[in-house]
Tab-separated table of C-alpha atoms and ligand atoms in Angstrom:
chain	number	residue	atom	x	y	z
A	1	UNK	CA	0.000	0.000	0.000
A	2	UNK	CA	1.174	3.588	-0.640
A	3	UNK	CA	2.563	5.312	2.390
A	4	UNK	CA	1.207	8.832	2.725
A	5	UNK	CA	4.187	10.450	4.351
A	6	UNK	CA	2.515	13.804	3.931
A	7	UNK	CA	2.208	14.686	7.594
A	8	UNK	CA	0.257	17.813	6.680
A	9	UNK	CA	-2.557	15.832	5.093
A	10	UNK	CA	-2.969	13.388	7.966
A	11	UNK	CA	-2.761	16.128	10.599
A	12	UNK	CA	-5.235	18.166	8.612
A	13	UNK	CA	-7.726	15.334	8.412
A	14	UNK	CA	-7.712	14.581	12.115
A	15	UNK	CA	-7.598	18.219	13.298
A	16	UNK	CA	-10.278	19.383	10.871
A	17	UNK	CA	-12.620	16.554	11.804
A	18	UNK	CA	-12.085	17.248	15.526
A	19	UNK	CA	-12.869	20.923	14.920
A	20	UNK	CA	-16.001	20.069	12.930
A	21	UNK	CA	-17.277	17.876	15.774
A	22	UNK	CA	-16.517	20.653	18.283
A	23	UNK	CA	-18.144	23.309	16.074
A	24	UNK	CA	-21.340	21.242	15.957
A	25	UNK	CA	-21.274	20.613	19.698
A	26	UNK	CA	-20.948	24.331	20.487
A	27	UNK	CA	-23.296	25.428	17.715
A	28	UNK	CA	-20.523	27.608	16.293
A	29	UNK	CA	-20.776	29.965	13.319
A	30	UNK	CA	-18.822	28.199	10.613
A	31	UNK	CA	-16.176	30.401	9.006
A	32	UNK	CA	-13.893	27.463	8.381
A	33	UNK	CA	-15.030	25.814	5.180
A	34	UNK	CA	-13.848	27.367	1.924
A	35	UNK	CA	-17.161	27.589	0.100
A	36	UNK	CA	-20.139	29.961	0.043
A	37	UNK	CA	-23.135	29.392	2.316
A	38	UNK	CA	-25.328	31.441	-0.057
A	39	UNK	CA	-26.607	30.759	-3.560
A	40	UNK	CA	-24.372	31.530	-6.510
A	41	UNK	CA	-25.662	33.337	-9.608
A	42	UNK	CA	-29.075	32.250	-10.941
A	43	UNK	CA	-27.735	31.973	-14.514
A	44	UNK	CA	-25.741	28.886	-13.505
A	45	UNK	CA	-28.793	27.131	-12.083
A	46	UNK	CA	-30.827	28.140	-15.156
A	47	UNK	CA	-28.140	26.700	-17.439
A	48	UNK	CA	-28.101	23.483	-15.414
A	49	UNK	CA	-31.874	23.155	-15.846
A	50	UNK	CA	-31.494	23.776	-19.584
A	51	UNK	CA	-28.711	21.161	-19.770
A	52	UNK	CA	-31.005	18.478	-18.363
A	53	UNK	CA	-33.209	18.931	-21.441
A	54	UNK	CA	-30.381	18.511	-23.964
A	55	UNK	CA	-30.230	14.844	-24.915
A	56	UNK	CA	-26.568	14.766	-25.987
A	57	UNK	CA	-25.490	16.061	-22.571
A	58	UNK	CA	-26.789	12.893	-20.944
A	59	UNK	CA	-23.944	10.842	-22.443
A	60	UNK	CA	-20.178	10.820	-21.919
A	61	UNK	CA	-18.555	14.125	-22.828
A	62	UNK	CA	-15.555	14.107	-25.197
A	63	UNK	CA	-12.366	13.397	-23.232
A	64	UNK	CA	-10.880	16.940	-23.449
A	65	UNK	CA	-14.202	18.682	-22.726
A	66	UNK	CA	-17.398	19.711	-24.537
A	67	UNK	CA	-16.728	21.943	-27.581
A	68	UNK	CA	-18.775	24.882	-26.237
A	69	UNK	CA	-16.779	25.092	-23.015
A	70	UNK	CA	-13.420	24.680	-24.767
A	71	UNK	CA	-14.399	27.411	-27.207
A	72	UNK	CA	-15.524	29.801	-24.462
A	73	UNK	CA	-12.381	29.117	-22.450
A	74	UNK	CA	-10.189	29.787	-25.477
A	75	UNK	CA	-12.004	33.120	-25.822
A	76	UNK	CA	-11.683	33.830	-22.077
A	77	UNK	CA	-7.883	33.430	-22.105
A	78	UNK	CA	-7.591	35.548	-25.258
A	79	UNK	CA	-9.851	38.408	-24.185
A	80	UNK	CA	-8.926	38.523	-20.504
A	81	UNK	CA	-5.163	37.975	-20.719
A	82	UNK	CA	-4.215	38.038	-24.419
A	83	UNK	CA	-3.101	34.416	-24.085
A	84	UNK	CA	-3.628	32.173	-27.033
A	85	UNK	CA	-4.530	28.525	-26.307
A	86	UNK	CA	-5.820	26.295	-29.072
A	87	UNK	CA	-9.014	24.620	-27.859
A	88	UNK	CA	-8.149	21.485	-29.825
A	89	UNK	CA	-4.675	20.927	-28.426
A	90	UNK	CA	-4.001	23.073	-25.364
A	91	UNK	CA	-7.065	23.108	-23.113
A	92	UNK	CA	-8.461	20.220	-21.059
A	93	UNK	CA	-11.524	20.224	-18.820
A	94	UNK	CA	-10.985	18.407	-15.523
A	95	UNK	CA	-13.004	17.375	-12.477
A	96	UNK	CA	-12.252	20.591	-10.663
A	97	UNK	CA	-8.831	22.091	-10.126
A	98	UNK	CA	-8.069	19.169	-7.821
A	99	UNK	CA	-8.019	16.698	-10.696
A	100	UNK	CA	-5.982	19.124	-12.801
A	101	UNK	CA	-3.320	19.304	-10.047
A	102	UNK	CA	-3.106	15.506	-9.863
A	103	UNK	CA	-3.114	15.095	-13.643
A	104	UNK	CA	-0.337	17.658	-14.104
A	105	UNK	CA	1.766	16.055	-11.359
A	106	UNK	CA	1.397	12.510	-12.699
A	107	UNK	CA	2.008	13.656	-16.281
A	108	UNK	CA	5.188	15.638	-15.579
A	109	UNK	CA	6.940	14.093	-12.615
A	110	UNK	CA	9.220	11.047	-12.422
A	111	UNK	CA	10.637	9.469	-9.256
A	112	UNK	CA	13.698	11.456	-8.231
A	113	UNK	CA	12.440	14.780	-9.578
A	114	UNK	CA	12.237	17.681	-7.168
A	115	UNK	CA	9.350	20.093	-6.816
A	116	UNK	CA	9.137	23.384	-4.962
A	117	UNK	CA	6.080	24.619	-3.160
A	118	UNK	CA	5.376	27.651	-1.039
A	119	UNK	CA	3.982	27.295	2.468
A	120	UNK	CA	1.263	27.813	3.530
A	121	UNK	CA	0.212	25.582	0.597
A	122	UNK	CA	-2.972	24.166	-0.813
A	123	UNK	CA	-2.981	20.668	0.627
A	124	UNK	CA	-3.208	18.768	-2.663
A	125	UNK	CA	0.235	19.901	-3.842
A	126	UNK	CA	2.571	17.848	-1.652
A	127	UNK	CA	0.332	14.799	-1.863
A	128	UNK	CA	0.129	14.942	-5.678
A	129	UNK	CA	3.889	15.458	-5.999
A	130	UNK	CA	4.698	12.597	-3.650
A	131	UNK	CA	2.227	10.210	-5.280
A	132	UNK	CA	4.161	10.888	-8.478
A	133	UNK	CA	7.395	9.960	-6.669
A	134	UNK	CA	8.873	13.468	-6.481
A	135	UNK	CA	10.753	15.035	-3.589
A	136	UNK	CA	9.149	18.121	-2.080
A	137	UNK	CA	11.154	21.240	-1.189
A	138	UNK	CA	9.366	23.962	0.717
A	139	UNK	CA	9.828	27.734	0.658
A	140	UNK	CA	8.118	29.610	3.495
A	141	UNK	CA	6.193	32.834	2.925
A	142	UNK	CA	7.283	34.886	5.926
A	143	UNK	CA	5.781	37.587	8.119
A	144	UNK	CA	2.294	39.045	8.139
A	145	UNK	CA	2.797	40.150	4.530
A	146	UNK	CA	3.734	36.596	3.435
A	147	UNK	CA	6.753	37.163	1.205
A	148	UNK	CA	9.466	34.711	0.291
A	149	UNK	CA	13.083	35.331	1.202
A	150	UNK	CA	15.099	35.698	-2.028
A	151	UNK	CA	17.993	33.510	-0.832
A	152	UNK	CA	15.691	30.782	0.448
A	153	UNK	CA	13.884	30.742	-2.875
A	154	UNK	CA	17.065	30.465	-4.924
A	155	UNK	CA	18.479	27.774	-2.619
A	156	UNK	CA	15.391	25.616	-3.123
A	157	UNK	CA	16.198	25.269	-6.836
A	158	UNK	CA	18.558	22.539	-8.041
A	159	UNK	CA	19.299	20.791	-11.350
A	160	UNK	CA	16.679	18.204	-10.280
A	161	UNK	CA	13.887	20.780	-9.958
A	162	UNK	CA	11.105	19.883	-12.360
A	163	UNK	CA	7.969	21.687	-11.202
A	164	UNK	CA	6.995	24.669	-9.043
A	165	UNK	CA	3.543	24.666	-7.454
A	166	UNK	CA	2.350	28.239	-7.311
A	167	UNK	CA	-1.024	29.598	-6.221
A	168	UNK	CA	-1.991	33.140	-7.135
A	169	UNK	CA	-4.213	34.720	-5.735
A	170	UNK	CA	-3.135	32.739	-2.730
A	171	UNK	CA	-5.153	30.607	-0.332
A	172	UNK	CA	-4.892	30.978	2.679
A	173	UNK	CA	-2.844	34.201	2.915
A	174	UNK	CA	-5.040	36.329	0.637
A	175	UNK	CA	-1.946	37.561	-1.204
A	176	UNK	CA	-1.909	38.603	-4.849
A	177	UNK	CA	1.691	38.312	-6.061
A	178	UNK	CA	2.891	41.392	-7.902
A	179	UNK	CA	4.697	41.690	-11.215
A	180	UNK	CA	8.188	41.974	-9.640
A	181	UNK	CA	7.650	38.789	-7.666
A	182	UNK	CA	6.322	36.985	-10.727
A	183	UNK	CA	9.288	38.137	-12.800
A	184	UNK	CA	11.738	36.958	-10.144
A	185	UNK	CA	10.088	33.535	-10.017
A	186	UNK	CA	9.863	33.224	-13.784
A	187	UNK	CA	13.576	34.032	-14.196
A	188	UNK	CA	14.428	31.120	-11.877
A	189	UNK	CA	12.040	28.795	-13.705
A	190	UNK	CA	13.807	29.639	-16.977
A	191	UNK	CA	17.300	29.428	-15.482
A	192	UNK	CA	16.629	25.940	-14.090
A	193	UNK	CA	14.684	24.881	-17.172
A	194	UNK	CA	11.633	23.684	-15.268
A	195	UNK	CA	7.841	24.112	-15.303
A	196	UNK	CA	5.384	25.979	-13.165
A	197	UNK	CA	1.915	24.844	-12.183
A	198	UNK	CA	0.015	28.075	-11.657
A	199	UNK	CA	-3.159	27.476	-9.669
A	200	UNK	CA	-5.350	30.492	-10.452
A	201	UNK	CA	-8.714	29.328	-9.128
A	202	UNK	CA	-9.263	32.759	-7.494
A	203	UNK	CA	-8.345	34.705	-10.665
A	204	UNK	CA	-11.446	36.924	-10.409
A	205	UNK	CA	-11.151	37.575	-6.685
A	206	UNK	CA	-8.737	40.479	-6.319
A	207	UNK	CA	-9.447	43.629	-4.328
A	208	UNK	CA	-8.562	47.321	-4.492
A	209	UNK	CA	-5.664	47.987	-6.883
A	210	UNK	CA	-4.400	44.412	-6.828
A	211	UNK	CA	-4.443	42.919	-10.279
A	212	UNK	CA	-4.202	39.272	-11.154
A	213	UNK	CA	-1.342	38.665	-13.580
A	214	UNK	CA	-1.160	35.102	-14.911
A	215	UNK	CA	2.494	34.057	-14.850
A	216	UNK	CA	1.998	32.595	-18.352
A	217	UNK	CA	1.772	36.183	-19.678
A	218	UNK	CA	5.406	36.938	-18.750
A	219	UNK	CA	8.103	36.624	-21.434
A	220	UNK	CA	8.740	33.034	-22.584
A	221	UNK	CA	6.606	31.646	-19.797
A	222	UNK	CA	3.557	30.353	-21.623
A	223	UNK	CA	5.337	27.183	-22.809
A	224	UNK	CA	6.612	26.505	-19.269
A	225	UNK	CA	3.337	27.133	-17.463
A	226	UNK	CA	0.423	24.845	-16.685
A	227	UNK	CA	-2.366	27.224	-15.757
A	228	UNK	CA	-5.123	25.697	-13.670
A	229	UNK	CA	-8.541	27.253	-13.165
A	230	UNK	CA	-11.868	26.299	-11.635
A	231	UNK	CA	-15.459	27.370	-12.097
A	232	UNK	CA	-16.443	26.587	-8.512
A	233	UNK	CA	-15.080	29.745	-6.889
A	234	UNK	CA	-16.005	32.180	-9.647
A	235	UNK	CA	-19.535	30.917	-10.118
A	236	UNK	CA	-20.279	30.311	-6.440
A	237	UNK	CA	-21.169	26.634	-6.944
A	238	UNK	CA	-18.200	24.579	-5.763
A	239	UNK	CA	-20.227	21.409	-6.338
A	240	UNK	CA	-19.900	21.869	-10.094
A	241	UNK	CA	-16.355	20.466	-9.918
A	242	UNK	CA	-15.413	21.787	-13.338
A	243	UNK	CA	-11.806	22.879	-13.684
A	244	UNK	CA	-9.344	23.296	-16.527
A	245	UNK	CA	-5.742	23.019	-17.485
A	246	UNK	CA	-4.102	25.243	-20.102
A	247	UNK	CA	-0.603	24.510	-21.380
A	248	UNK	CA	1.505	23.870	-24.455
A	249	UNK	CA	0.250	21.143	-26.833
A	250	UNK	CA	3.105	18.815	-25.706
A	251	UNK	CA	2.303	19.125	-22.000
A	252	UNK	CA	-1.416	19.009	-22.736
A	253	UNK	CA	-0.981	15.725	-24.564
A	254	UNK	CA	0.729	14.122	-21.551
A	255	UNK	CA	-1.924	15.532	-19.197
A	256	UNK	CA	-4.732	14.292	-21.410
A	257	UNK	CA	-3.299	10.776	-21.304
A	258	UNK	CA	-3.499	10.788	-17.489
A	259	UNK	CA	-6.966	12.349	-17.561
A	260	UNK	CA	-8.135	9.782	-20.138
A	261	UNK	CA	-7.210	6.791	-17.994
A	262	UNK	CA	-8.171	8.411	-14.724
A	263	UNK	CA	-11.673	9.840	-15.129
A	264	UNK	CA	-11.934	9.937	-18.948
A	265	UNK	CA	-14.360	12.879	-19.029
A	266	UNK	CA	-16.236	15.400	-16.917
A	267	UNK	CA	-19.995	15.715	-16.327
A	268	UNK	CA	-21.258	17.374	-19.554
A	269	UNK	CA	-24.208	19.136	-17.895
A	270	UNK	CA	-21.903	20.857	-15.437
A	271	UNK	CA	-19.579	21.757	-18.323
A	272	UNK	CA	-22.500	23.264	-20.218
A	273	UNK	CA	-23.476	25.431	-17.234
A	274	UNK	CA	-19.882	26.680	-16.900
A	275	UNK	CA	-19.702	27.417	-20.640
A	276	UNK	CA	-22.877	29.510	-20.314
A	277	UNK	CA	-21.472	31.151	-17.183
A	278	UNK	CA	-18.333	32.253	-19.038
A	279	UNK	CA	-20.579	34.049	-21.531
A	280	UNK	CA	-21.802	36.248	-18.641
A	281	UNK	CA	-18.346	37.220	-17.381
A	282	UNK	CA	-18.427	40.740	-18.874
A	283	UNK	CA	-21.020	41.978	-16.389
A	284	UNK	CA	-20.805	39.238	-13.758
A	285	UNK	CA	-17.120	39.710	-12.889
A	286	UNK	CA	-17.784	43.303	-11.713
A	287	UNK	CA	-20.772	42.209	-9.621
A	288	UNK	CA	-18.757	39.314	-8.181
A	289	UNK	CA	-15.862	41.539	-7.163
A	290	UNK	CA	-18.219	44.094	-5.603
A	291	UNK	CA	-20.011	41.430	-3.571
A	292	UNK	CA	-16.775	40.000	-2.215
A	293	UNK	CA	-15.172	43.400	-1.595
A	294	UNK	CA	-18.137	44.132	0.662
A	295	UNK	CA	-17.733	40.787	2.443
A	296	UNK	CA	-13.984	41.311	2.842
A	297	UNK	CA	-14.602	44.759	4.352
A	298	UNK	CA	-17.286	43.434	6.678
A	299	UNK	CA	-15.034	40.575	7.798
A	300	UNK	CA	-12.207	43.001	8.538
A	301	UNK	CA	-14.575	45.328	10.404
A	302	UNK	CA	-15.886	42.453	12.536
A	303	UNK	CA	-12.356	41.285	13.342
A	304	UNK	CA	-11.070	44.772	14.158
A	305	UNK	CA	-14.082	45.434	16.405
A	306	UNK	CA	-13.279	42.293	18.361
A	307	UNK	CA	-9.697	43.513	18.892
A	308	UNK	CA	-8.062	41.234	16.316
A	309	UNK	CA	-5.751	42.619	13.611
A	310	UNK	CA	-6.344	40.776	10.322
A	311	UNK	CA	-3.556	40.608	7.739
A	312	UNK	CA	-4.181	42.439	4.476
A	313	UNK	CA	-6.496	40.578	2.120
A	314	UNK	CA	-5.537	41.376	-1.473
A	315	UNK	CA	-7.467	38.504	-3.021
A	316	UNK	CA	-9.386	35.196	-2.447
A	317	UNK	CA	-12.097	34.852	0.194
A	318	UNK	CA	-9.778	34.089	3.088
A	319	UNK	CA	-8.172	36.269	5.736
A	320	UNK	CA	-5.379	35.175	8.021
A	321	UNK	CA	-5.511	36.633	11.500
A	322	UNK	CA	-2.540	36.626	13.890
A	323	UNK	CA	-3.328	35.172	17.314
A	324	UNK	CA	-3.255	38.086	19.804
A	325	UNK	CA	-0.038	38.477	21.779
A	326	UNK	CA	-1.860	38.011	25.096
A	327	UNK	CA	-2.946	34.518	23.982
A	328	UNK	CA	0.476	33.598	22.571
A	329	UNK	CA	1.936	34.529	25.972
A	330	UNK	CA	-0.424	31.989	27.531
A	331	UNK	CA	0.987	29.368	25.128
A	332	UNK	CA	-1.963	29.217	22.795
A	333	UNK	CA	-1.206	28.020	19.265
A	334	UNK	CA	-3.503	27.867	16.238
A	335	UNK	CA	-5.147	24.614	17.307
A	336	UNK	CA	-5.804	25.564	20.926
A	337	UNK	CA	-6.898	29.089	19.953
A	338	UNK	CA	-9.226	27.659	17.307
A	339	UNK	CA	-10.714	25.384	19.971
A	340	UNK	CA	-11.027	28.360	22.351
A	341	UNK	CA	-12.927	30.410	19.755
A	342	UNK	CA	-15.332	27.542	19.130
A	343	UNK	CA	-15.978	26.837	22.809
A	344	UNK	CA	-16.073	30.385	24.175
A	345	UNK	CA	-17.072	32.475	21.162
A	346	UNK	CA	-19.031	29.992	19.048
A	347	UNK	CA	-16.965	30.754	15.953
A	348	UNK	CA	-15.199	28.058	13.927
A	349	UNK	CA	-12.091	28.803	11.833
A	350	UNK	CA	-9.201	26.806	10.386
A	351	UNK	CA	-5.848	26.299	12.142
A	352	UNK	CA	-3.369	26.855	9.295
A	353	UNK	CA	-0.404	24.880	10.669
A	354	UNK	CA	-1.770	21.990	8.594
A	355	UNK	CA	-0.701	23.967	5.507
A	356	UNK	CA	2.937	24.104	6.649
A	357	UNK	CA	5.685	21.487	6.638
A	358	UNK	CA	8.845	23.367	7.314
A	359	UNK	CA	8.291	26.263	9.677
A	360	UNK	CA	6.131	26.799	12.766
A	361	UNK	CA	4.904	30.140	11.500
A	362	UNK	CA	1.412	28.801	10.778
A	363	UNK	CA	0.849	28.198	14.480
A	364	UNK	CA	0.496	31.957	14.973
A	365	UNK	CA	-2.576	32.447	12.761
A	366	UNK	CA	-6.171	31.420	12.153
A	367	UNK	CA	-7.874	31.363	8.772
A	368	UNK	CA	-11.292	33.021	8.472
A	369	UNK	CA	-13.400	32.383	5.352
A	370	UNK	CA	-15.703	35.267	4.427
A	371	UNK	CA	-17.593	33.545	1.583
A	372	UNK	CA	-20.570	33.696	3.930
A	373	UNK	CA	-23.862	35.566	4.161
A	374	UNK	CA	-23.846	39.046	5.661
A	375	UNK	CA	-26.011	37.806	8.563
A	376	UNK	CA	-23.542	35.069	9.409
A	377	UNK	CA	-20.568	37.447	9.309
A	378	UNK	CA	-22.429	39.868	11.589
A	379	UNK	CA	-23.376	37.050	13.933
A	380	UNK	CA	-19.710	36.061	14.106
A	381	UNK	CA	-19.073	39.716	15.007
A	382	UNK	CA	-21.402	39.527	18.026
A	383	UNK	CA	-19.933	36.172	19.087
A	384	UNK	CA	-16.405	37.564	18.972
A	385	UNK	CA	-17.226	40.707	20.949
A	386	UNK	CA	-15.111	41.149	24.081
A	387	UNK	CA	-12.713	38.478	22.883
A	388	UNK	CA	-9.705	40.264	24.256
A	389	UNK	CA	-11.361	41.420	27.480
A	390	UNK	CA	-12.361	37.832	28.304
A	391	UNK	CA	-8.821	36.544	28.054
B	401	PLP	C1	-5.933	27.066	-4.091
B	401	PLP	C2	-6.954	26.052	-4.463
B	401	PLP	N1	-6.706	25.226	-5.483
B	401	PLP	C3	-7.588	24.278	-5.849
B	401	PLP	C4	-8.782	24.119	-5.189
B	401	PLP	C5	-9.714	23.040	-5.603
B	401	PLP	O1	-10.640	23.476	-6.525
B	401	PLP	P1	-11.774	22.508	-7.116
B	401	PLP	O2	-12.914	22.550	-6.156
B	401	PLP	O3	-12.105	23.097	-8.433
B	401	PLP	O4	-11.204	21.136	-7.217
B	401	PLP	C6	-9.086	24.971	-4.100
B	401	PLP	C7	-10.323	24.804	-3.344
B	401	PLP	O5	-10.493	25.271	-2.240
B	401	PLP	C8	-8.145	25.959	-3.737
B	401	PLP	O6	-8.373	26.797	-2.721
């Protein structure tokens, strides 16, 4: 049997299930899970209803995806980012971004290869890399502004480096990496002749002046980049599980081979709804950003009112919050403070140390998800009142 030596994934499973049980017991407001508790746009549900009536969508979809979705995605990359991907050879529809991450890892990596990932990381990355037999090297994003150290980044690269796992906008820190950072990373990718998996599932969730720049748009990077996207976040229906992978025809071919013998194809009705959703992006993306800017601001207000000092949230629907000094002095870490908030303030969050492998820095934060209704966020605000006074 495979040994899952990914400590992060096993810790995560046991801690998260303990926290879920506790949250239920204490009837806590749930700001832990990374999905909306409110309905996504009606046009997706309408398209799903329409799909049920289309006979051809009741049968297996073509392996790479249904033509309408591939066509709309090709147009999306071209109009949004001036990136040209041929729908016939360079785009593949997957069962969510999660399948795309696994497919890319199995297609590219051989035992003995090295991969680099940034912590805190999305938990699929180390598991996918290790299932493919690769060795994981970790670069920590430091401080409350979550930046890498230039020397640590360079030292992580070696002649064996094959793939970098990169998430931008970044879960759980809420960072949107800027052009200088992207250029620095892309120069190293070129110097070491490797590839980058760019997980951009929050591409439409950036706030204020922060702009999402796909790393594939930087000079000579498109052929080295596997861009991964997902409809779940953007269209507020994570259950759709429709994702995609965009890359060069050569990489796409290898990925399609894994996809073919793994799941073969993705639910065509869900694909149809996503294709129709992409047609609405012109007006919907503004609405979407406005809705989440309001939620981000409300979340920050609620946290500040309770005496907490959230880190900046440039993108995604997550905010990391440092554990107050007075609690750290009493030896609280992320897990015990998370438990404390559930038991005493009826508010459930995520302890982020499960997203770290190398440093202990994650023990100093909690992750709050604000993809929640206004009422729920306000209720969390009343539950968290007097948090610091009660310590
Ligand atoms: C950074 C990141 N990548 C990938 C995924 C998985 O996306 P999907 O639901 O499309 O598989 C998530 C979901 O939370 C995520 O946060």
